[in-house]
CSV table of C-alpha atoms in Angstrom, one decimal:
chain,number,residue,atom,x,y,z
A,95,MET,CA,-14.3,1.7,-35.3
A,96,ILE,CA,-16.5,2.9,-32.4
A,97,LEU,CA,-18.6,-0.2,-32.9
A,98,ARG,CA,-15.6,-2.5,-32.4
A,99,ALA,CA,-14.5,-0.6,-29.4
A,100,VAL,CA,-17.9,-0.6,-27.8
A,101,LEU,CA,-18.2,-4.3,-28.6
A,102,GLY,CA,-14.9,-5.0,-26.9
A,103,LEU,CA,-15.9,-3.1,-23.7
A,104,ALA,CA,-19.4,-4.6,-23.8
A,105,LEU,CA,-18.0,-8.1,-24.1
A,106,ALA,CA,-15.8,-7.4,-21.1
A,107,LEU,CA,-18.9,-6.4,-19.3
A,108,GLY,CA,-20.8,-9.5,-20.4
A,109,LEU,CA,-23.1,-8.0,-23.0
A,110,PRO,CA,-24.1,-10.0,-26.1
A,111,ALA,CA,-22.4,-9.0,-29.3
A,112,GLN,CA,-25.6,-8.9,-31.4
A,113,ALA,CA,-27.1,-6.3,-29.0
A,114,LEU,CA,-24.6,-3.6,-29.9
A,115,ALA,CA,-25.0,-0.8,-32.3
A,116,GLU,CA,-22.6,2.0,-33.1
A,117,GLY,CA,-22.6,4.7,-30.5
A,118,ALA,CA,-24.4,2.4,-28.1
A,119,ARG,CA,-24.7,3.5,-24.5
A,120,ILE,CA,-23.7,0.9,-21.9
A,121,SER,CA,-25.7,1.0,-18.7
A,122,VAL,CA,-24.3,-0.8,-15.7
A,123,THR,CA,-26.3,-1.6,-12.5
A,124,CYS,CA,-24.2,-2.6,-9.5
A,125,GLN,CA,-24.4,-3.4,-5.8
A,126,VAL,CA,-21.5,-2.5,-3.7
A,127,THR,CA,-21.0,-5.7,-1.6
A,128,SER,CA,-18.1,-4.4,0.6
A,129,SER,CA,-16.2,-1.3,1.1
A,130,CYS,CA,-12.6,-1.0,2.6
A,131,ASP,CA,-10.8,2.1,3.8
A,132,ALA,CA,-7.0,2.8,3.3
A,133,GLY,CA,-6.3,1.1,6.6
A,134,GLY,CA,-7.8,-2.2,5.4
A,135,GLN,CA,-11.0,-2.0,7.5
A,136,CYS,CA,-13.8,-3.5,5.5
A,137,THR,CA,-17.6,-3.3,5.9
A,138,ALA,CA,-20.2,-5.4,4.2
A,139,THR,CA,-22.9,-3.3,2.4
A,140,ARG,CA,-25.6,-3.5,-0.2
A,141,GLN,CA,-25.3,0.1,-1.6
A,142,PRO,CA,-26.5,0.6,-5.2
A,143,PHE,CA,-24.1,2.1,-7.8
A,144,ASP,CA,-25.4,2.6,-11.3
A,145,PHE,CA,-23.5,4.3,-14.2
A,146,THR,CA,-23.6,4.7,-17.9
A,147,LEU,CA,-20.7,4.8,-20.4
A,148,ASP,CA,-21.0,6.6,-23.7
A,149,PRO,CA,-18.2,6.3,-26.3
A,150,VAL,CA,-16.6,9.6,-27.4
A,151,ASP,CA,-13.4,8.8,-29.2
A,152,VAL,CA,-12.5,5.1,-29.2
A,153,GLY,CA,-9.7,3.2,-31.0
A,154,PRO,CA,-10.0,-0.3,-32.6
A,155,ASP,CA,-8.7,-2.0,-29.5
A,156,GLY,CA,-11.5,-0.5,-27.4
A,157,ALA,CA,-9.3,2.0,-25.6
A,158,GLY,CA,-10.2,5.6,-25.7
A,159,ASP,CA,-12.4,8.4,-24.3
A,160,PHE,CA,-15.8,7.8,-22.9
A,161,ARG,CA,-18.3,9.8,-20.9
A,162,ILE,CA,-19.3,8.2,-17.6
A,163,THR,CA,-22.5,9.4,-15.9
A,164,ILE,CA,-23.1,8.7,-12.2
A,165,ALA,CA,-26.2,9.9,-10.4
A,166,GLY,CA,-26.9,12.5,-13.2
A,167,ALA,CA,-23.3,13.9,-13.1
A,168,GLY,CA,-21.1,13.3,-16.2
A,169,PHE,CA,-17.3,13.0,-16.2
A,170,ASP,CA,-14.7,12.5,-18.9
A,171,ALA,CA,-13.3,9.0,-18.6
A,172,GLU,CA,-10.6,6.9,-20.2
A,173,VAL,CA,-11.0,3.3,-20.9
A,174,THR,CA,-7.8,1.2,-21.4
A,175,ALA,CA,-7.4,-1.8,-23.7
A,176,ASP,CA,-7.7,-4.1,-20.6
A,177,ARG,CA,-11.1,-2.5,-19.8
A,178,THR,CA,-10.1,-0.3,-16.9
A,179,VAL,CA,-12.2,2.9,-16.6
A,180,THR,CA,-10.5,5.9,-15.0
A,181,TRP,CA,-12.0,9.3,-14.2
A,182,ALA,CA,-11.8,12.3,-11.8
A,183,ASP,CA,-15.0,13.5,-10.1
A,184,ALA,CA,-15.9,17.0,-9.1
A,185,ALA,CA,-14.2,16.5,-5.7
A,186,GLU,CA,-11.0,15.7,-7.6
A,187,THR,CA,-11.1,12.1,-6.4
A,188,TRP,CA,-9.5,9.8,-8.9
A,189,ASN,CA,-11.6,6.8,-9.5
A,190,GLN,CA,-10.9,3.5,-11.3
A,191,LEU,CA,-13.1,0.6,-12.2
A,192,VAL,CA,-11.4,-2.7,-12.9
A,193,PHE,CA,-13.6,-5.3,-14.5
A,194,ALA,CA,-12.5,-8.6,-13.0
A,195,ALA,CA,-14.3,-11.9,-13.8
A,196,GLU,CA,-18.0,-11.2,-14.5
A,197,PRO,CA,-19.9,-10.0,-12.5
A,198,HIS,CA,-17.2,-8.7,-10.2
A,199,VAL,CA,-15.8,-5.2,-10.4
A,200,ILE,CA,-13.3,-3.4,-8.2
A,201,TRP,CA,-13.7,0.3,-7.7
A,202,THR,CA,-10.8,2.3,-6.2
A,203,ALA,CA,-11.1,6.0,-5.2
A,204,ARG,CA,-8.3,8.1,-4.0
A,205,ARG,CA,-7.9,11.8,-3.2
A,206,ALA,CA,-4.6,13.6,-2.7
A,207,GLY,CA,-4.2,16.8,-0.9
A,208,PRO,CA,-3.9,18.0,2.7
A,209,ALA,CA,-6.3,15.2,3.9
A,210,PRO,CA,-5.7,12.2,1.6
A,211,GLU,CA,-8.3,9.5,1.4
A,212,ALA,CA,-8.5,6.1,-0.2
A,213,GLN,CA,-11.3,3.5,-0.5
A,214,ILE,CA,-11.7,0.2,-2.3
A,215,ARG,CA,-15.2,-1.1,-3.1
A,216,PHE,CA,-16.1,-4.5,-4.3
A,217,LEU,CA,-19.1,-4.6,-6.7
A,218,SER,CA,-21.4,-7.1,-8.3
A,219,CYS,CA,-22.7,-5.7,-11.6
A,220,GLU,CA,-24.9,-6.5,-14.6
A,221,THR,CA,-25.0,-4.6,-17.9
A,222,GLN,CA,-27.7,-3.4,-20.3
A,223,LEU,CA,-27.8,-1.5,-23.6
């Protein structure tokens, strides 16, 4: 069951099916190509963004619980059947990665509270096992 779920996510990320094994870690290497604030002001950038996804409890449709690791920090993440990854980081910022057409990924980050913030980043990514 985990193999099928990881296969579904990996295929959405562009990985070859034969490269997958049960419990496989998915490593994703990205470049942030532009970043936009909540007011719609965008800036071109070439900032690296790398992360890994480890399956924890995944259903046959590929949806379920994963562990996302970014810059050495791990967070509980949820992956939906449409391959959207959602997690909250230590600063209680809600993050969401939407895998569009390969290699394009949209990363939204929003923080509520007394000083709310929001940001949208556009990424170009490649995956590895």
